[in-house]
Amino acid sequence: MLDIKENVPLSEHSTFHIGGAARYAVAVSTVDELQEAIAWAKINKVTWRVLGSGSNVLVSDAGYKGLIIWYRDKSVNVDEESGFIEVGAGALTAVVAGAIARAGLTGFEWAAGVPGTIGGAIYGNAGASGGEMKDSVREVHVLEKKGIKTYKLDECEFAYRSSRFKTNPGVIVGATMKCPRAENSNDPMEKMKEVLKYRMDTQPKGLASSGCIFKNYEPTDDEILELQKKNVPENFLAAHRIPTGWLIEQSGLKGFQIGGAQISPVHGNFIVSTGDTKSSDILAVIEQVKSVVREKFGVELEEEISIV
Ligand SMILES: Cc1cc2nc3c(=O)[nH]c(=O)nc-3n(C[C@H](O)[C@H](O)[C@H](O)COP(=O)(O)OP(=O)(O)OC[C@H]3O[C@@H](n4cnc5c(N)ncnc54)[C@H](O)[C@@H]3O)c2cc1C
């Protein structure tokens, strides 16, 4: 029996801690329950949407008029011998990183300290410190209209902060990952500590956010010629990726604030909530950043977060 709740404040279910309520919300932990929840939405003629930990979303002030579904299969099974890992989509990415490292497997240490669930991380091909989901994911299991479908790595269309799951309907319910055994000289637990320290040193602390707001900018060859004239460092252009935090900082926007929404003085690509922030404040800062960066560098920033 589903425990569908009404008028659930989504501010309590997203790391920004702002925005309105969901008309209906339910947590499920099996595929059967998930199918039941989707059927309930259909019968009651409301839209539905799956969320993980809400660490990459901005909930609008008006909230969500339909049914929010949390898929909470948090299972993590690591086979130390073969290096295969079976995970439920509701497992926390950082918990999975810890389990993999403790088993002496390597390649997923970058995910230490990344908030959110494996489902959300696969959806956006999350990444940090040179690693991405696509490096360790082998198969993704998705509930679609006709039942569970398994996508092999080369069918997932992983790209920078993107995957086929962003543009095709379906709920990610689990994944198979594979990580190689660490060499004796490489201790995955030590590597995780380094990754966590780097995050602590470079990201704002103590204020609510949704991580990086914009994707880093990937210029075309034509744009690179223009950007050279605007003193964008050669190493960014050679990598075909300009850190958006740098573009925002160079535009003089660090610390810029509307209402409670502030561009973090620590990291230009973070918008932090300084208290009593409305979703509309965040959206206004996003628009201002896009406009100033467009004016100064001639590039169009794209949001990394999804709007609910
Ligand atoms: C402080 C901070 C630091 C961060 N650092 C990083 C970082 O280093 N690298 C990085 O990549 N990201 C980072 N993020 C962003 C965020 O942690 C990741 O994008 C994370 O993977 C989102 O997972 P989630 O469960 O919270 O997804 P949610 O925010 O709940 O959802 C994000 C999107 O995924 C969809 N989704 C979620 N679960 C499923 C599912 N099971 N099936 C289908 N669709 C689904 C949702 O509909 C939504 O559109 C950071 C965020 C914060 C707050």
XYZ file of C-alpha atoms and ligand atoms in Angstrom:
361
model
C 0.000 0.000 0.000
C 1.525 3.323 -1.077
C 1.889 6.053 1.541
C 1.089 9.053 -0.648
C 1.460 12.313 1.273
C -0.111 15.657 0.366
C 1.403 19.157 0.336
C 4.946 18.071 1.094
C 7.406 21.026 1.358
C 10.114 20.284 -1.224
C 12.409 22.752 0.562
C 12.961 19.893 3.033
C 13.929 17.568 0.181
C 16.407 19.664 -1.776
C 19.856 20.935 -0.810
C 18.911 24.549 -1.701
C 16.193 24.351 1.003
C 13.931 26.689 -0.949
C 10.823 26.449 -3.135
C 7.209 25.376 -2.722
C 5.415 22.127 -1.909
C 4.621 19.013 -3.911
C 0.856 18.444 -4.194
C 1.595 14.733 -3.673
C 4.783 12.831 -2.805
C 5.670 9.223 -2.168
C 8.804 7.217 -1.357
C 9.040 3.736 -2.922
C 11.776 1.146 -2.777
C 10.841 -1.595 -5.256
C 10.040 -1.604 -8.965
C 6.517 -2.912 -8.172
C 5.862 0.050 -5.861
C 7.307 2.409 -8.458
C 4.906 1.045 -11.082
C 2.051 1.382 -8.589
C 2.964 5.036 -7.945
C 3.095 5.813 -11.678
C -0.282 4.075 -12.154
C -1.712 6.134 -9.261
C -0.588 9.358 -10.984
C -2.252 8.249 -14.230
C -5.539 7.323 -12.512
C -5.548 10.642 -10.648
C -4.604 12.521 -13.818
C -1.548 14.254 -12.362
C 1.973 14.473 -13.743
C 4.786 12.705 -11.900
C 8.512 13.180 -11.551
C 11.297 11.240 -9.860
C 13.758 12.969 -7.565
C 16.826 11.656 -5.754
C 18.320 13.820 -2.997
C 17.348 17.091 -4.708
C 20.990 18.218 -4.877
C 20.871 19.307 -8.511
C 17.471 20.962 -8.720
C 15.842 24.313 -8.066
C 12.255 23.924 -6.856
C 10.069 26.806 -8.044
C 8.255 28.968 -5.488
C 4.970 27.533 -6.816
C 6.152 23.981 -6.036
C 5.085 20.937 -8.068
C 1.435 20.273 -8.924
C 1.789 16.525 -9.463
C 3.322 13.511 -7.703
C 6.992 13.521 -6.653
C 8.390 9.989 -6.442
C 11.557 9.132 -4.493
C 13.008 5.790 -5.552
C 14.813 4.574 -2.449
C 16.437 1.243 -3.393
C 19.726 1.915 -1.598
C 21.290 -1.520 -2.159
C 25.048 -1.704 -2.828
C 26.669 -5.081 -3.566
C 30.376 -5.106 -4.288
C 32.024 -8.275 -5.628
C 35.651 -7.777 -4.624
C 36.877 -10.625 -6.860
C 35.304 -9.616 -10.163
C 35.154 -5.857 -9.464
C 31.469 -5.729 -10.429
C 29.173 -3.573 -8.274
C 25.358 -3.739 -8.344
C 23.689 -0.583 -7.041
C 20.112 0.544 -6.520
C 19.380 3.992 -7.961
C 18.530 5.311 -4.494
C 21.979 4.521 -3.063
C 23.921 7.639 -2.116
C 26.794 8.197 -4.540
C 29.236 9.008 -1.725
C 28.241 5.821 0.149
C 28.862 3.777 -3.011
C 32.270 5.483 -3.363
C 33.147 4.438 0.201
C 32.049 0.831 -0.346
C 34.072 0.552 -3.558
C 37.203 2.035 -1.987
C 36.914 -0.170 1.136
C 36.820 -3.223 -1.142
C 40.226 -2.166 -2.545
C 38.773 -1.188 -5.932
C 39.761 2.047 -7.650
C 38.370 4.593 -10.140
C 35.367 5.933 -8.204
C 37.238 7.890 -5.510
C 36.298 11.176 -7.246
C 32.725 10.678 -6.013
C 33.695 11.112 -2.343
C 31.629 14.009 -1.041
C 29.392 14.307 -4.135
C 25.853 14.734 -2.759
C 22.891 12.848 -4.218
C 21.913 9.406 -5.427
C 23.294 7.099 -8.105
C 20.082 7.698 -10.112
C 20.668 11.458 -10.148
C 24.388 10.969 -10.847
C 23.725 8.730 -13.877
C 21.022 11.092 -15.171
C 23.502 13.997 -15.336
C 26.730 11.954 -15.751
C 28.034 13.559 -12.552
C 31.748 14.003 -12.241
C 34.580 15.697 -10.361
C 38.376 15.705 -10.113
C 38.758 14.206 -13.599
C 36.305 11.300 -13.093
C 32.757 10.823 -14.374
C 29.979 8.253 -13.929
C 30.602 6.941 -17.432
C 34.075 5.708 -16.393
C 32.633 3.120 -13.972
C 29.070 2.426 -15.177
C 28.671 -0.666 -17.377
C 24.855 -1.024 -17.554
C 21.899 1.081 -16.463
C 18.518 -0.474 -15.614
C 15.548 1.741 -16.415
C 11.812 1.357 -15.874
C 10.100 2.318 -19.104
C 6.494 1.974 -20.300
C 7.042 -1.631 -21.388
C 8.986 -2.685 -18.259
C 12.652 -2.796 -17.261
C 15.140 -2.116 -20.037
C 18.918 -2.428 -19.630
C 21.178 0.023 -21.456
C 24.814 -0.955 -22.057
C 27.446 1.745 -21.548
C 27.655 2.626 -25.258
C 23.864 3.079 -25.400
C 23.730 5.529 -22.480
C 24.920 8.498 -24.616
C 27.008 9.807 -21.737
C 28.529 13.202 -22.425
C 29.675 16.111 -20.299
C 26.933 16.367 -17.589
C 24.510 14.604 -19.879
C 23.071 11.205 -20.817
C 20.235 9.716 -22.869
C 18.192 9.632 -19.647
C 17.912 13.428 -19.686
C 15.960 13.410 -22.920
C 14.115 10.074 -22.822
C 11.363 9.164 -20.354
C 12.016 6.443 -17.789
C 13.140 5.939 -14.214
C 16.661 4.709 -13.524
C 16.240 1.907 -10.975
C 19.772 0.557 -10.750
C 23.109 0.076 -12.415
C 25.995 -2.314 -12.794
C 29.387 -0.720 -12.282
C 32.898 -2.138 -12.645
C 36.109 -0.951 -11.034
C 39.596 -2.452 -11.281
C 41.563 -3.638 -8.246
C 43.907 -0.933 -6.899
C 47.677 -1.472 -7.201
C 49.476 -1.815 -3.856
C 50.964 1.670 -4.256
C 47.510 3.256 -4.700
C 45.302 3.294 -1.604
C 41.724 4.229 -2.655
C 40.874 5.358 0.898
C 43.817 7.814 0.874
C 42.750 9.068 -2.563
C 39.220 9.667 -1.217
C 40.645 11.738 1.652
C 42.567 13.906 -0.846
C 39.432 14.384 -2.962
C 37.407 15.396 0.111
C 40.092 17.834 1.243
C 40.146 19.457 -2.208
C 36.343 19.869 -2.078
C 36.532 21.382 1.414
C 39.223 23.829 0.278
C 37.476 24.994 -2.903
C 33.728 24.945 -2.197
C 31.603 27.250 -0.023
C 30.833 25.863 3.427
C 27.774 26.207 5.615
C 25.381 27.779 3.070
C 22.705 25.932 1.096
C 23.337 25.467 -2.626
C 22.799 23.110 -5.519
C 26.482 22.765 -6.358
C 27.556 24.262 -9.689
C 24.695 26.148 -11.318
C 26.061 26.205 -14.873
C 27.935 23.699 -17.005
C 31.492 24.686 -17.805
C 31.619 26.262 -21.251
C 32.751 24.171 -24.244
C 33.659 26.626 -27.043
C 33.480 25.802 -30.743
C 36.620 26.267 -32.884
C 35.259 29.587 -34.215
C 34.535 30.820 -30.694
C 38.075 29.937 -29.589
C 39.512 32.549 -31.994
C 37.240 35.212 -30.492
C 37.948 34.114 -26.918
C 41.719 34.337 -27.505
C 41.196 38.058 -28.107
C 39.400 38.276 -24.763
C 42.384 36.944 -22.807
C 40.866 33.585 -21.932
C 43.856 31.449 -20.781
C 45.288 29.161 -23.476
C 45.079 26.048 -21.270
C 41.272 26.440 -21.009
C 40.972 26.913 -24.778
C 43.267 23.965 -25.532
C 41.080 21.774 -23.298
C 37.942 23.098 -25.093
C 36.450 23.733 -21.666
C 36.361 27.047 -19.802
C 35.503 26.847 -16.087
C 32.319 28.863 -15.698
C 33.475 29.904 -12.225
C 36.358 31.699 -13.971
C 34.023 33.426 -16.494
C 31.801 34.600 -13.627
C 34.747 35.793 -11.542
C 36.242 37.676 -14.527
C 32.840 39.307 -15.048
C 33.137 40.812 -11.557
C 30.108 38.938 -10.283
C 31.501 37.129 -7.210
C 29.423 38.226 -4.223
C 26.639 39.642 -6.472
C 23.304 39.250 -4.681
C 19.565 39.518 -5.347
C 17.315 38.932 -2.322
C 18.856 36.006 -0.448
C 20.607 34.549 -3.534
C 24.317 35.294 -3.726
C 27.100 34.285 -6.097
C 29.482 32.636 -3.680
C 32.555 34.758 -2.975
C 34.414 31.398 -2.671
C 33.403 29.746 -5.993
C 31.867 31.756 -8.836
C 29.781 28.857 -10.176
C 27.946 28.349 -6.869
C 24.864 30.377 -5.993
C 24.303 30.156 -2.249
C 21.208 30.891 -0.222
C 22.069 33.386 2.506
C 18.691 32.921 4.195
C 15.066 33.812 3.378
C 15.776 33.130 -0.309
C 13.063 32.721 -2.894
C 13.423 30.529 -5.918
C 12.747 33.671 -7.976
C 15.865 35.296 -6.405
C 17.991 32.387 -7.667
C 16.423 32.639 -11.137
C 17.063 36.396 -11.207
C 20.757 35.857 -10.354
C 20.980 33.162 -13.063
C 19.553 35.579 -15.653
C 21.911 38.366 -14.572
C 24.959 36.066 -14.792
C 23.950 34.855 -18.263
C 23.450 38.411 -19.451
C 26.761 39.798 -18.074
C 28.828 36.802 -19.290
C 27.154 37.009 -22.731
C 27.990 40.719 -22.900
C 31.626 40.297 -21.773
C 32.637 37.030 -23.475
C 29.946 36.479 -26.141
C 29.110 32.999 -24.809
C 25.773 31.534 -23.739
C 25.919 29.708 -20.392
C 23.709 26.662 -19.894
C 22.265 25.604 -16.544
C 23.470 22.311 -15.028
C 20.571 22.198 -12.541
C 17.007 21.155 -13.431
C 14.027 23.313 -12.494
C 11.169 21.523 -10.706
C 27.493 21.085 -2.428
C 27.255 20.374 -3.739
C 28.346 19.906 -4.469
C 28.154 19.231 -5.675
N 29.249 18.784 -6.364
C 29.072 18.124 -7.527
C 30.193 17.621 -8.257
O 31.330 17.718 -7.832
N 29.951 17.002 -9.443
C 28.690 16.850 -9.954
O 28.531 16.275 -11.041
N 27.614 17.309 -9.285
C 27.776 17.936 -8.094
N 26.689 18.413 -7.417
C 25.347 18.242 -7.996
C 24.654 16.944 -7.533
O 25.278 16.443 -6.393
C 24.693 15.846 -8.587
O 24.174 16.305 -9.799
C 23.902 14.623 -8.124
O 24.310 13.519 -8.902
C 22.395 14.781 -8.191
O 21.798 13.647 -7.574
P 20.386 13.751 -6.841
O 19.999 12.405 -6.381
O 20.414 14.793 -5.779
O 19.463 14.223 -8.029
P 18.234 15.240 -7.959
O 18.774 16.617 -7.710
O 17.195 14.740 -7.037
O 17.716 15.154 -9.445
C 18.477 15.681 -10.499
C 17.815 15.276 -11.811
O 17.929 13.860 -11.956
C 16.648 13.274 -12.164
N 16.666 11.987 -11.463
C 17.013 11.749 -10.171
N 16.910 10.423 -9.887
C 16.473 9.814 -11.025
C 16.160 8.470 -11.377
N 16.280 7.466 -10.501
N 15.734 8.215 -12.635
C 15.609 9.212 -13.545
N 15.881 10.517 -13.266
C 16.315 10.812 -12.030
C 15.645 14.247 -11.541
O 14.389 14.172 -12.141
C 16.316 15.604 -11.827
O 15.972 16.076 -13.111
C 26.848 19.051 -6.182
C 25.750 19.503 -5.436
C 25.942 20.148 -4.214
C 24.755 20.613 -3.424
